[in-house]
Short mmCIF file of C-alpha atoms in Angstrom, two decimals:
data_model
loop_
_atom_site.label_atom_id
_atom_site.label_comp_id
_atom_site.label_asym_id
_atom_site.label_seq_id
_atom_site.Cartn_x
_atom_site.Cartn_y
_atom_site.Cartn_z
CA MET K 1226 32.53 -51.74 -48.80
CA SER K 1227 36.25 -51.86 -48.15
CA VAL K 1228 38.43 -53.16 -45.39
CA VAL K 1229 39.72 -51.27 -42.38
CA VAL K 1230 42.73 -52.26 -40.20
CA VAL K 1231 42.39 -51.28 -36.60
CA THR K 1232 45.34 -51.87 -34.32
CA GLY K 1233 44.84 -52.27 -30.59
CA GLY K 1234 41.39 -53.43 -31.53
CA SER K 1235 40.66 -55.87 -28.70
CA ARG K 1236 39.76 -53.29 -26.04
CA GLY K 1237 38.83 -49.81 -25.15
CA ILE K 1238 38.86 -47.19 -27.95
CA GLY K 1239 40.05 -49.76 -30.43
CA ALA K 1240 37.26 -52.22 -29.77
CA ALA K 1241 34.64 -49.44 -29.91
CA THR K 1242 36.15 -48.25 -33.19
CA CYS K 1243 35.90 -51.72 -34.67
CA VAL K 1244 32.32 -52.05 -33.82
CA LYS K 1245 31.44 -48.45 -35.04
CA LEU K 1246 33.19 -49.02 -38.43
CA ALA K 1247 31.44 -52.36 -38.86
CA ALA K 1248 28.13 -50.51 -38.47
CA ASP K 1249 29.44 -48.04 -41.10
CA GLY K 1250 29.89 -50.98 -43.49
CA PHE K 1251 33.56 -51.85 -43.20
CA ASP K 1252 34.98 -55.27 -42.84
CA VAL K 1253 37.45 -55.21 -40.06
CA VAL K 1254 40.94 -56.51 -39.32
CA VAL K 1255 41.13 -56.49 -35.49
CA GLY K 1256 44.84 -56.14 -34.56
CA TYR K 1257 45.74 -57.15 -31.01
CA THR K 1258 48.81 -57.92 -28.93
CA ALA K 1259 47.90 -60.63 -26.36
CA ASP K 1260 44.27 -61.11 -25.40
CA HIS K 1261 42.87 -63.57 -27.95
CA ASP K 1262 39.53 -63.93 -26.13
CA ALA K 1263 38.96 -60.19 -26.11
CA ALA K 1264 39.86 -59.96 -29.81
CA ALA K 1265 37.48 -62.85 -30.57
CA ARG K 1266 34.62 -61.01 -28.77
CA VAL K 1267 35.24 -57.92 -30.99
CA VAL K 1268 35.20 -60.12 -34.14
CA ALA K 1269 31.80 -61.57 -32.96
CA GLU K 1270 30.46 -58.01 -32.42
CA VAL K 1271 31.49 -57.07 -35.93
CA GLU K 1272 29.88 -60.18 -37.42
CA ALA K 1273 26.74 -59.42 -35.47
CA ARG K 1274 26.53 -56.29 -37.56
CA GLY K 1275 26.74 -58.12 -40.78
CA ARG K 1276 30.35 -57.58 -41.60
CA ARG K 1277 33.30 -59.82 -41.87
CA ALA K 1278 36.23 -59.71 -39.39
CA VAL K 1279 39.44 -61.39 -38.55
CA ALA K 1280 41.68 -61.05 -35.48
CA VAL K 1281 45.39 -60.84 -36.16
CA ARG K 1282 47.91 -61.08 -33.30
CA GLY K 1283 51.12 -59.08 -33.53
CA ASP K 1284 53.26 -56.21 -32.18
CA VAL K 1285 52.98 -52.97 -34.09
CA ALA K 1286 56.68 -52.25 -33.25
CA SER K 1287 57.58 -55.27 -35.34
CA GLU K 1288 57.90 -54.67 -39.07
CA ALA K 1289 57.25 -58.31 -39.90
CA ASP K 1290 54.15 -58.39 -37.68
CA VAL K 1291 52.76 -55.17 -39.27
CA VAL K 1292 53.29 -56.51 -42.78
CA ALA K 1293 51.54 -59.76 -41.82
CA LEU K 1294 48.60 -57.68 -40.44
CA PHE K 1295 48.13 -55.93 -43.78
CA GLU K 1296 48.48 -59.21 -45.72
CA ALA K 1297 45.62 -60.48 -43.56
CA ALA K 1298 43.65 -57.47 -44.60
CA GLY K 1299 44.20 -58.38 -48.27
CA GLY K 1300 42.50 -61.61 -47.52
CA LEU K 1301 39.24 -59.87 -46.69
CA GLY K 1302 39.36 -57.56 -49.70
CA ALA K 1303 40.54 -54.09 -50.82
CA LEU K 1304 41.94 -51.89 -48.11
CA GLY K 1305 40.17 -48.66 -47.61
CA ALA K 1306 41.29 -47.28 -44.30
CA VAL K 1307 43.77 -47.71 -41.40
CA VAL K 1308 43.25 -46.69 -37.73
CA ALA K 1309 46.58 -46.68 -35.86
CA ASN K 1310 45.15 -46.98 -32.33
CA ALA K 1311 47.70 -49.29 -30.54
CA GLY K 1312 49.57 -47.45 -27.86
CA ILE K 1313 51.06 -47.91 -24.36
CA THR K 1314 51.96 -45.75 -21.48
CA GLY K 1315 54.69 -47.86 -20.08
CA ASN K 1316 52.28 -48.48 -17.09
CA THR K 1317 54.58 -46.98 -14.40
CA PRO K 1318 53.49 -43.40 -13.79
CA GLY K 1319 56.00 -40.94 -12.35
CA ARG K 1320 58.44 -38.20 -13.04
CA LEU K 1321 60.71 -38.37 -16.05
CA ASP K 1322 63.78 -38.86 -13.84
CA GLU K 1323 62.08 -41.98 -12.25
CA GLN K 1324 61.65 -43.73 -15.64
CA GLU K 1325 63.79 -46.56 -16.94
CA ALA K 1326 65.33 -46.05 -20.39
CA ASP K 1327 64.01 -49.44 -21.59
CA THR K 1328 60.48 -48.31 -20.65
CA VAL K 1329 60.82 -45.05 -22.60
CA ARG K 1330 62.29 -46.90 -25.64
CA ARG K 1331 59.35 -49.40 -25.60
CA VAL K 1332 56.79 -46.57 -25.43
CA LEU K 1333 58.42 -44.78 -28.36
CA ASP K 1334 58.73 -48.00 -30.34
CA VAL K 1335 55.09 -48.95 -30.03
CA ASN K 1336 53.51 -45.41 -30.06
CA VAL K 1337 55.67 -43.85 -32.78
CA THR K 1338 57.39 -46.59 -34.77
CA GLY K 1339 54.13 -48.58 -34.77
CA VAL K 1340 52.18 -45.65 -36.31
CA PHE K 1341 54.99 -45.18 -38.88
CA LEU K 1342 54.86 -48.84 -39.94
CA CYS K 1343 51.11 -49.02 -40.16
CA PHE K 1344 50.86 -45.81 -42.14
CA ARG K 1345 53.67 -46.85 -44.38
CA GLU K 1346 51.84 -50.03 -45.25
CA GLY K 1347 48.61 -48.22 -45.65
CA VAL K 1348 50.13 -45.57 -48.03
CA ARG K 1349 51.72 -48.45 -50.12
CA ARG K 1350 48.28 -49.97 -50.63
CA LEU K 1351 46.04 -46.84 -50.84
CA SER K 1352 48.14 -44.22 -52.64
CA THR K 1353 47.49 -43.61 -56.35
CA ARG K 1354 51.36 -43.54 -56.69
CA TYR K 1355 51.30 -47.29 -56.05
CA GLY K 1356 48.16 -47.89 -58.11
CA GLY K 1357 45.79 -47.73 -55.08
CA PRO K 1358 42.33 -46.28 -54.97
CA GLY K 1359 43.01 -43.72 -52.25
CA GLY K 1360 41.62 -43.88 -48.75
CA ALA K 1361 42.10 -42.49 -45.26
CA LEU K 1362 44.43 -42.99 -42.27
CA VAL K 1363 43.64 -42.03 -38.71
CA ALA K 1364 45.99 -42.12 -35.76
CA ILE K 1365 44.96 -41.99 -32.09
CA SER K 1366 46.93 -39.38 -30.21
CA SER K 1367 46.10 -37.89 -26.78
CA THR K 1368 45.59 -34.36 -25.46
CA ALA K 1369 48.52 -35.28 -23.23
CA ALA K 1370 50.62 -34.25 -26.30
CA GLY K 1371 49.84 -30.65 -25.51
CA ARG K 1372 49.93 -30.84 -21.73
CA GLY K 1373 53.04 -32.89 -21.37
CA SER K 1374 51.51 -35.13 -18.71
CA PRO K 1375 53.85 -33.87 -15.93
CA GLY K 1376 54.33 -36.26 -12.94
CA GLU K 1377 52.83 -39.20 -14.84
CA TRP K 1378 53.95 -39.89 -18.41
CA VAL K 1379 56.12 -37.21 -19.95
CA HIS K 1380 57.54 -39.83 -22.33
CA TYR K 1381 54.07 -41.03 -23.33
CA ALA K 1382 53.01 -37.38 -23.98
CA ALA K 1383 56.19 -36.92 -26.06
CA SER K 1384 55.32 -39.98 -28.12
CA LYS K 1385 51.86 -38.65 -28.94
CA ALA K 1386 53.24 -35.25 -29.93
CA ALA K 1387 55.43 -37.19 -32.41
CA VAL K 1388 52.40 -38.97 -33.76
CA GLU K 1389 50.68 -35.62 -34.43
CA THR K 1390 53.77 -34.41 -36.30
CA VAL K 1391 53.76 -37.63 -38.40
CA VAL K 1392 50.10 -37.01 -39.26
CA ARG K 1393 50.76 -33.41 -40.35
CA GLY K 1394 53.79 -34.25 -42.44
CA LEU K 1395 52.37 -37.34 -44.07
CA ALA K 1396 49.15 -35.56 -44.93
CA ALA K 1397 51.13 -33.08 -46.97
CA GLU K 1398 53.11 -35.84 -48.61
CA VAL K 1399 50.20 -38.03 -49.83
CA GLY K 1400 47.27 -35.54 -50.15
CA ALA K 1401 47.70 -35.34 -53.95
CA GLU K 1402 47.71 -39.23 -54.06
CA GLY K 1403 44.17 -39.64 -52.77
CA VAL K 1404 45.04 -40.33 -49.22
CA ARG K 1405 43.82 -38.28 -46.30
CA VAL K 1406 45.73 -38.44 -42.97
CA ASN K 1407 44.22 -37.27 -39.68
CA CYS K 1408 44.39 -37.71 -35.97
CA VAL K 1409 41.92 -37.97 -33.03
CA ALA K 1410 43.20 -36.78 -29.60
CA PRO K 1411 41.20 -38.16 -26.74
CA GLY K 1412 41.33 -36.62 -23.35
CA VAL K 1413 40.38 -38.56 -20.23
CA VAL K 1414 38.37 -41.54 -21.32
CA HIS K 1415 37.02 -44.53 -19.40
CA SER K 1416 39.34 -47.39 -20.67
CA GLU K 1417 41.55 -50.18 -19.42
CA LEU K 1418 44.63 -47.94 -19.76
CA HIS K 1419 44.20 -46.40 -16.36
CA ALA K 1420 43.84 -49.70 -14.54
CA ALA K 1421 46.76 -51.16 -16.36
CA ALA K 1422 48.90 -48.31 -15.04
CA GLY K 1423 47.74 -48.97 -11.49
CA MET K 1424 45.47 -45.82 -11.45
CA PRO K 1425 41.88 -47.13 -11.83
CA ASP K 1426 40.63 -44.01 -10.16
CA ARG K 1427 42.45 -41.66 -12.64
CA PRO K 1428 39.34 -40.72 -14.70
CA ALA K 1429 37.40 -39.76 -11.56
CA ARG K 1430 40.39 -37.85 -10.18
CA LEU K 1431 40.79 -35.80 -13.29
CA VAL K 1432 37.11 -35.01 -13.94
CA PRO K 1433 37.22 -31.71 -11.95
CA ARG K 1434 39.62 -30.37 -14.55
CA VAL K 1435 37.23 -31.30 -17.49
CA PRO K 1436 34.97 -28.38 -18.53
CA LEU K 1437 32.21 -30.71 -19.61
CA GLY K 1438 32.34 -32.34 -16.15
CA ARG K 1439 32.90 -36.03 -16.99
CA ALA K 1440 35.25 -38.47 -18.57
CA GLY K 1441 34.61 -39.61 -22.11
CA GLN K 1442 33.42 -42.91 -23.40
CA PRO K 1443 35.30 -45.08 -26.01
CA HIS K 1444 32.40 -44.83 -28.36
CA GLU K 1445 32.71 -41.05 -28.46
CA VAL K 1446 36.20 -41.37 -29.75
CA ALA K 1447 35.10 -43.95 -32.21
CA ASP K 1448 32.46 -41.58 -33.53
CA ALA K 1449 35.15 -39.09 -34.44
CA VAL K 1450 37.23 -41.77 -36.17
CA SER K 1451 34.23 -42.74 -38.13
CA TRP K 1452 33.59 -39.12 -39.26
CA LEU K 1453 37.25 -38.67 -40.30
CA LEU K 1454 37.07 -41.81 -42.41
CA GLY K 1455 33.73 -40.86 -44.02
CA SER K 1456 32.75 -38.56 -46.87
CA GLY K 1457 31.70 -35.85 -44.39
CA ALA K 1458 35.38 -35.22 -43.80
CA ALA K 1459 36.39 -35.30 -47.47
CA PHE K 1460 38.13 -31.92 -47.24
CA VAL K 1461 39.84 -32.66 -43.93
CA THR K 1462 43.52 -33.77 -43.81
CA GLY K 1463 46.40 -33.02 -41.50
CA ALA K 1464 43.93 -32.32 -38.63
CA VAL K 1465 44.17 -33.20 -35.02
CA VAL K 1466 40.66 -33.48 -33.61
CA PRO K 1467 40.34 -33.31 -29.81
CA VAL K 1468 37.66 -35.49 -28.21
CA SER K 1469 38.30 -34.29 -24.66
CA GLY K 1470 35.47 -32.43 -23.05
CA GLY K 1471 37.72 -29.33 -23.19
CA PHE K 1472 40.65 -30.95 -21.25
#
């Protein structure tokens, strides 16, 4: 089985995705930004499922760090897939006119430039144009891209809308080169994102707006990623798959 790179793999949706893809038979590169202990725990969970893993620290907004991440993947074997999961909200919720320019720049740099860099490196290794075997790329967006996230994170929602545009455009560019490009858009999911933004009660607060009556779990998003990377989605590219309970 081939290797998958998962950015933001030390927690939440990223960690669940690493574990799920290990169960699917992938060896895993766990990309993370700061929490080495959390990344090490994910590596241990992957290894417990009989697969190899390595944790690589870096900032997806840094070209040099992303290149190093993919070089580490080469040390495990042939790349087969990329999951561009790393993303930030900027942490401070509020109206757009209350946001600092530096915060917005950082959110766009991580959420949009980070996906661009990871997908660029993935295409350079997977596309038949470069002698690659083909493969699949998946980005993690958010249903906020369609709602705009007013009063909380308009800049974050805008970054996720940009990610979905990248997915659609790149899918058209590289489809004939053996590379499928798709996106999963979670809704309200129990993860560390809410507490990091100072709103640990956010999932509970939004549940009344979710038709299925609950917040999602990280493993439910990971299941969708797994499907998009697998043979069952062999005729799927350029898609945005909501995992949102209808919200």
